[in-house]
Short mmCIF file of C-alpha atoms in Angstrom, two decimals:
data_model
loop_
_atom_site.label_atom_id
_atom_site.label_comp_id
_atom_site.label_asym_id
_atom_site.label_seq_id
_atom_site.Cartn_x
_atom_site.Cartn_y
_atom_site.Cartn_z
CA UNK A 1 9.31 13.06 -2.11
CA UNK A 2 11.53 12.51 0.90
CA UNK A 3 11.56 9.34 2.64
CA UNK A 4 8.86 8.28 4.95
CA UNK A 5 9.84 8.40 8.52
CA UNK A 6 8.46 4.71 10.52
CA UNK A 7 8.28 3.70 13.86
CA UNK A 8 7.31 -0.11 14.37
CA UNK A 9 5.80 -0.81 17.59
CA UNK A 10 6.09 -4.94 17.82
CA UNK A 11 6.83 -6.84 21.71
CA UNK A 12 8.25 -9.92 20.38
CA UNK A 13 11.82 -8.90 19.83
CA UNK A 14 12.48 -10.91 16.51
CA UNK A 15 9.71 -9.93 14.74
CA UNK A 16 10.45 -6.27 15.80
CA UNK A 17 13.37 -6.58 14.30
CA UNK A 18 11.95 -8.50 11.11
CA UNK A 19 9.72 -5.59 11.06
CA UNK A 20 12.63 -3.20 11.12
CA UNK A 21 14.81 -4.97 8.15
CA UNK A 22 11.91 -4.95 6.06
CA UNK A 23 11.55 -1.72 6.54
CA UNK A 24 15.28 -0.98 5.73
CA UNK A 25 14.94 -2.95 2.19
CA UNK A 26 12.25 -0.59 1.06
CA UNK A 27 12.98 2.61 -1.12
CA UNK A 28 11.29 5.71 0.11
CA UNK A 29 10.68 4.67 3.92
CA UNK A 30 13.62 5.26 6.84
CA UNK A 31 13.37 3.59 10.10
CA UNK A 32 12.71 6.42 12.89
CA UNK A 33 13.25 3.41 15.94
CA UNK A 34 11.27 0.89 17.37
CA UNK A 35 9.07 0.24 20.53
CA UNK A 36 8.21 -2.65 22.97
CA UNK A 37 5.38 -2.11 23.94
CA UNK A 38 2.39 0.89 24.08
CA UNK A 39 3.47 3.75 26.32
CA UNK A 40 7.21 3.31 24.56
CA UNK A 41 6.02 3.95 21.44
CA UNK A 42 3.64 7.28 23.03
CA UNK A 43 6.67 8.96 24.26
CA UNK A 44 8.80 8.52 21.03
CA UNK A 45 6.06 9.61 18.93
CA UNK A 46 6.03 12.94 21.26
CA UNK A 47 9.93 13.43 21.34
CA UNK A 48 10.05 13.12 17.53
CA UNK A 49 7.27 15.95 17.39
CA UNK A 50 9.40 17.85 19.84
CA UNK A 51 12.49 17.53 18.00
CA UNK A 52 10.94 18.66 14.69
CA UNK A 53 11.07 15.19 12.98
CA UNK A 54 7.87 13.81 13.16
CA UNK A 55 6.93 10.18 12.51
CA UNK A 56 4.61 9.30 9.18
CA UNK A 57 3.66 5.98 9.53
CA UNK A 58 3.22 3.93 12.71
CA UNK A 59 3.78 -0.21 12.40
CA UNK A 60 1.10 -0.95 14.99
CA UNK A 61 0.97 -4.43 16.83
CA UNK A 62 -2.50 -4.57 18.08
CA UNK A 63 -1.99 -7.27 21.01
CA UNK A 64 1.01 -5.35 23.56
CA UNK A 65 1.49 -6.11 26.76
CA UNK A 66 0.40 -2.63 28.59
CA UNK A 67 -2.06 -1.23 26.23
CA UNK A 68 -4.21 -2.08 23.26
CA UNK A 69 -3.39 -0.90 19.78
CA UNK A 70 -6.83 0.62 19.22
CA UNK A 71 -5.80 2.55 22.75
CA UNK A 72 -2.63 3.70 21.57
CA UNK A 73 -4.23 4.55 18.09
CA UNK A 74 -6.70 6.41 20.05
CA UNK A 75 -4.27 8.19 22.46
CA UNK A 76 -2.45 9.26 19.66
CA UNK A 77 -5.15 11.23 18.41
CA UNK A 78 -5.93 12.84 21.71
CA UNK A 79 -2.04 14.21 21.35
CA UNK A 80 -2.82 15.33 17.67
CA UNK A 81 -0.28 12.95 16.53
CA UNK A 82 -1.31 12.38 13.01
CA UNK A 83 0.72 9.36 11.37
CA UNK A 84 -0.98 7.39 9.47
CA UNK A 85 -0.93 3.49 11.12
CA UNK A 86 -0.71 -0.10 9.87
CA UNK A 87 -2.07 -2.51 11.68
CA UNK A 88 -0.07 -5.65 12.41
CA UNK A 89 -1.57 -8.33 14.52
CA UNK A 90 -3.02 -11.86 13.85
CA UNK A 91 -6.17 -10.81 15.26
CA UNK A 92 -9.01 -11.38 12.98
CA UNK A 93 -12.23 -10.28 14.39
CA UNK A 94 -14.15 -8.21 12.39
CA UNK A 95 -15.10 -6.07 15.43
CA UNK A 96 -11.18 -4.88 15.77
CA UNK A 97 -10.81 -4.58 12.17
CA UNK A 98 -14.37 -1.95 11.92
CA UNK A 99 -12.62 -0.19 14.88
CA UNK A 100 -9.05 0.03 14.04
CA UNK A 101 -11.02 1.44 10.32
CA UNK A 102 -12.69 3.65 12.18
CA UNK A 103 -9.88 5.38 14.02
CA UNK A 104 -7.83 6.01 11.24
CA UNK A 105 -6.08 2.62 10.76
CA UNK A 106 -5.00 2.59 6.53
CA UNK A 107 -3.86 -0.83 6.12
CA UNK A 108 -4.33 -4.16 7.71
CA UNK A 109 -1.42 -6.75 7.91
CA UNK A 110 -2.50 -10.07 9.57
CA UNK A 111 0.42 -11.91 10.94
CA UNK A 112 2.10 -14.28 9.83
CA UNK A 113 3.14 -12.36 6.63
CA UNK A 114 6.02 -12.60 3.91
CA UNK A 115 8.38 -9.86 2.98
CA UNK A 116 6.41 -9.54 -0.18
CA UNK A 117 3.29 -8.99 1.50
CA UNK A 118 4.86 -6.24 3.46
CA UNK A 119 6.58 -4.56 0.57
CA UNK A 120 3.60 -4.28 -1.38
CA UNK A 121 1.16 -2.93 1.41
CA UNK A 122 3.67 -0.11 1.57
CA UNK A 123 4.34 0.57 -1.83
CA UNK A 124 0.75 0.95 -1.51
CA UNK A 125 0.50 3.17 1.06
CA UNK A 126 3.73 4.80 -0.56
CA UNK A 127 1.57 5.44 -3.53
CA UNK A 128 -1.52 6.75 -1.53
CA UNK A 129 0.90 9.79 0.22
CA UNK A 130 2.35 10.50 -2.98
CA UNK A 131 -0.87 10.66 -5.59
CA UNK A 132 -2.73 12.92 -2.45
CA UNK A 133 0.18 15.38 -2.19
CA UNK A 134 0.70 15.88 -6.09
CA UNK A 135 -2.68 16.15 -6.14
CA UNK A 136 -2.39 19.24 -3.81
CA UNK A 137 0.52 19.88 -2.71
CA UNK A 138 2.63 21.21 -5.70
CA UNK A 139 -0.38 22.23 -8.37
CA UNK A 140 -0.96 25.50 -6.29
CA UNK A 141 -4.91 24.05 -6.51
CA UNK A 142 -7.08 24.42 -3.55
CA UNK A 143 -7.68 20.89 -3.13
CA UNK A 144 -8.33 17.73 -5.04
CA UNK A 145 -10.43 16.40 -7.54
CA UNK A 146 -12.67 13.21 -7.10
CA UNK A 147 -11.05 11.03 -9.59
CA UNK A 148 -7.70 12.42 -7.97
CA UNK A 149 -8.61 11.09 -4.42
CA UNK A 150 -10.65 7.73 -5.90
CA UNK A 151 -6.86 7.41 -7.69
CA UNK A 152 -5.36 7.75 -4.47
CA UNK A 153 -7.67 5.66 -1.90
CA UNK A 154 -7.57 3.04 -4.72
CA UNK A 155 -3.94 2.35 -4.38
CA UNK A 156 -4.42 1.22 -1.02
CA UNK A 157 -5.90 -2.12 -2.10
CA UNK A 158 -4.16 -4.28 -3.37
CA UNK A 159 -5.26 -7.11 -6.51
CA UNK A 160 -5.17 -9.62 -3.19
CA UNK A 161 -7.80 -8.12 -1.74
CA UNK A 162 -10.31 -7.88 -4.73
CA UNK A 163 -11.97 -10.73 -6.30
CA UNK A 164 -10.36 -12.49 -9.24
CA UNK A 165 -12.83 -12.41 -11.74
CA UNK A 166 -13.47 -15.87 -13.27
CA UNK A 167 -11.37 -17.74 -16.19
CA UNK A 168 -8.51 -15.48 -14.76
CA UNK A 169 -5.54 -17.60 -12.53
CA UNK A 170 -3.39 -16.13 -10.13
CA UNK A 171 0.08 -17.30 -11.38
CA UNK A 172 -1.09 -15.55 -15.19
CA UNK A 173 -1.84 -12.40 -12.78
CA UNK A 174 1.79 -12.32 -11.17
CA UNK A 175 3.40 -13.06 -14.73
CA UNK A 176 1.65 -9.95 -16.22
CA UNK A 177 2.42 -8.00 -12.89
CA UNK A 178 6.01 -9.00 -13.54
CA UNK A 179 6.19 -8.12 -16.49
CA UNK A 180 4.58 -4.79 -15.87
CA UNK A 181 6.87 -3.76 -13.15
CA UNK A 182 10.10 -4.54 -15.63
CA UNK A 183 8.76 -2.22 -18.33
CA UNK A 184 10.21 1.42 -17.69
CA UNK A 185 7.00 2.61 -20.09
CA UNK A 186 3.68 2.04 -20.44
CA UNK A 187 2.40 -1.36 -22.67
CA UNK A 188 -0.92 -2.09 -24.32
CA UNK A 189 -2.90 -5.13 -23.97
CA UNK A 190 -1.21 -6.35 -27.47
CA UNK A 191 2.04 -5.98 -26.52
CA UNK A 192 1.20 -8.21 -22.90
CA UNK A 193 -0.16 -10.68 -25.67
CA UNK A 194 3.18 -11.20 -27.48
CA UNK A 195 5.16 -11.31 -24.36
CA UNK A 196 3.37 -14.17 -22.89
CA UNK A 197 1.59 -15.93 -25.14
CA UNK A 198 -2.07 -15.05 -24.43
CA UNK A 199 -4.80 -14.14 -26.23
CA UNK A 200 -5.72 -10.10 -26.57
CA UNK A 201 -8.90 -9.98 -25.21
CA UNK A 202 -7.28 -12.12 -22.04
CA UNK A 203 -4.75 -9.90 -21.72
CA UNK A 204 -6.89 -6.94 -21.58
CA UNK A 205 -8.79 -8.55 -18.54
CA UNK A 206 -5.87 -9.39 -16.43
CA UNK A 207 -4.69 -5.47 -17.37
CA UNK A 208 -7.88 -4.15 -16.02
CA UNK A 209 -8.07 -5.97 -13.24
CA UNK A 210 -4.92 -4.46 -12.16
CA UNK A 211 -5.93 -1.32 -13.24
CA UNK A 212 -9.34 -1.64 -11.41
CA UNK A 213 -7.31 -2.25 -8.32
CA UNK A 214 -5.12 0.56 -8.42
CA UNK A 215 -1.89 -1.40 -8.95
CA UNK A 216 -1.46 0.08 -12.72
CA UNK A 217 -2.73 3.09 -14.37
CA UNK A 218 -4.90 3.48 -17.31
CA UNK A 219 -4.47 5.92 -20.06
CA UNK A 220 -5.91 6.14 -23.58
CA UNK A 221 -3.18 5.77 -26.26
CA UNK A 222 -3.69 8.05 -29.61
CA UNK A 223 -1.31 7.66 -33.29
CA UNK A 224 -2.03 4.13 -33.43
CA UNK A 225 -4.40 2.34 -36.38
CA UNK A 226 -7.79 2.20 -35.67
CA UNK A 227 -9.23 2.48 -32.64
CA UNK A 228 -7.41 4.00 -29.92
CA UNK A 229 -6.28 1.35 -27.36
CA UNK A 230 -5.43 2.05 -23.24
CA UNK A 231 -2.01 1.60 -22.32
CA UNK A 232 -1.15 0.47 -18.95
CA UNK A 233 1.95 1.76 -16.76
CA UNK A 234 3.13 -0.66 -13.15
CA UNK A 235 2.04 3.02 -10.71
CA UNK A 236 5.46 2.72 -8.84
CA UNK A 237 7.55 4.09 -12.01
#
């Protein structure tokens, strides 16, 4: 999969370029340009369709100081300019948020917001372009099937962004994630319970929790005593 071409759109000139490093540190994304404000970031959109390298993903401030992000979003549409856009802005009402949902917008970002926030809201979305265009693109099928695009949508959230079920603890959650994201294979809920000291059963909780949330995927394991067990592999490998 070839890198994903992003344009950050962002008036305040250090966090434009904030936006822009992270970018940089990311595998799989290249930095198309940047844009201070609305009608900037129209016309580059339009030159890189003329010139045959089109942008993928827009970094959208919603508060610029000629036009409204849900305006550009809008306008950007009207042009049948298709990137996909993430929403960066540190406005929270709910009435922007059903909008910018409602227009197309994939992710949310609410400033401020660390670099690991970042990274993992594109991984995400990183995850969501891949899963939808193996699930099409290269199988020679006609389309996809429903698990295929519940796989896909569901790698949008992030475990953030679900409820944490009770008895479970955020700091066990980022050890398991850790170690899941070290491990070049898949693990089973036994071998999570030697590594860090937990009991099975919790193990398996935290593991489908993350699974539940798209972050891991969940496959049955066969050859093994007993019953068969699900193994769990971090989805970025």
């Amino acid at each position: 999969m070839s890198s994903i071409r992003v344009l950050v759109v962002e008036d305040e000139a250090i966090a434009a370029a904030a936006h822009a490093a992270y970018v940089g540190r990311l595998e799989g994304f290249e930095l198309a340009g940047t844009a201070p404000d609305g009608q900037s970031a129209l016309r580059l959109l339009s030159e890189f369709v003329a010139a045959g390298e089109p942008v993928e993903l827009v970094l959208l401030d919603m508060n610029l100081p000629d036009l409204h992000g849900l305006d550009i979003a809008r306008r950007m549409r009207s042009a049948g300019i298709l990137a996909d856009i993430i929403a960066i802005t540190a406005v929270r009402e709910l009435a922007i948020v059903r909008s910018a949902v409602a227009i197309g917008v994939v992710q949310y970002l609410i400033k401020p917001f660390t670099f690991a926030t970042f990274s993992d809201k594109l991984e995400n979305y990183r995850q969501f372009r891949q899963q939808l265009g193996g699930a099409s693109g290269g199988s020679g099928k006609a389309g996809a099937s429903q698990s295929e695009v519940d796989r896909a949508f569901a790698s949008l959230r992030t475990p953030s962004e679900l409820p944490l079920p009770k008895g479970l603890s955020t700091s066990t959650l980022g050890s398991v994630q850790d170690f899941l994201r070290d491990r070049p294979d898949a693990v089973s809920a036994t071998e999570v319970m030697d590594a860090l000291g937990m009991s099975r059963v919790t193990a398996r909780r935290y593991l489908e929790y993350l699974a539940d949330a798209g972050t891991v995927s969940r496959t049955a394991r066969y050859g093994t005593p007993g019953r068969p067990e699900n193994e769990y592999r971090w989805n970025s490998r």
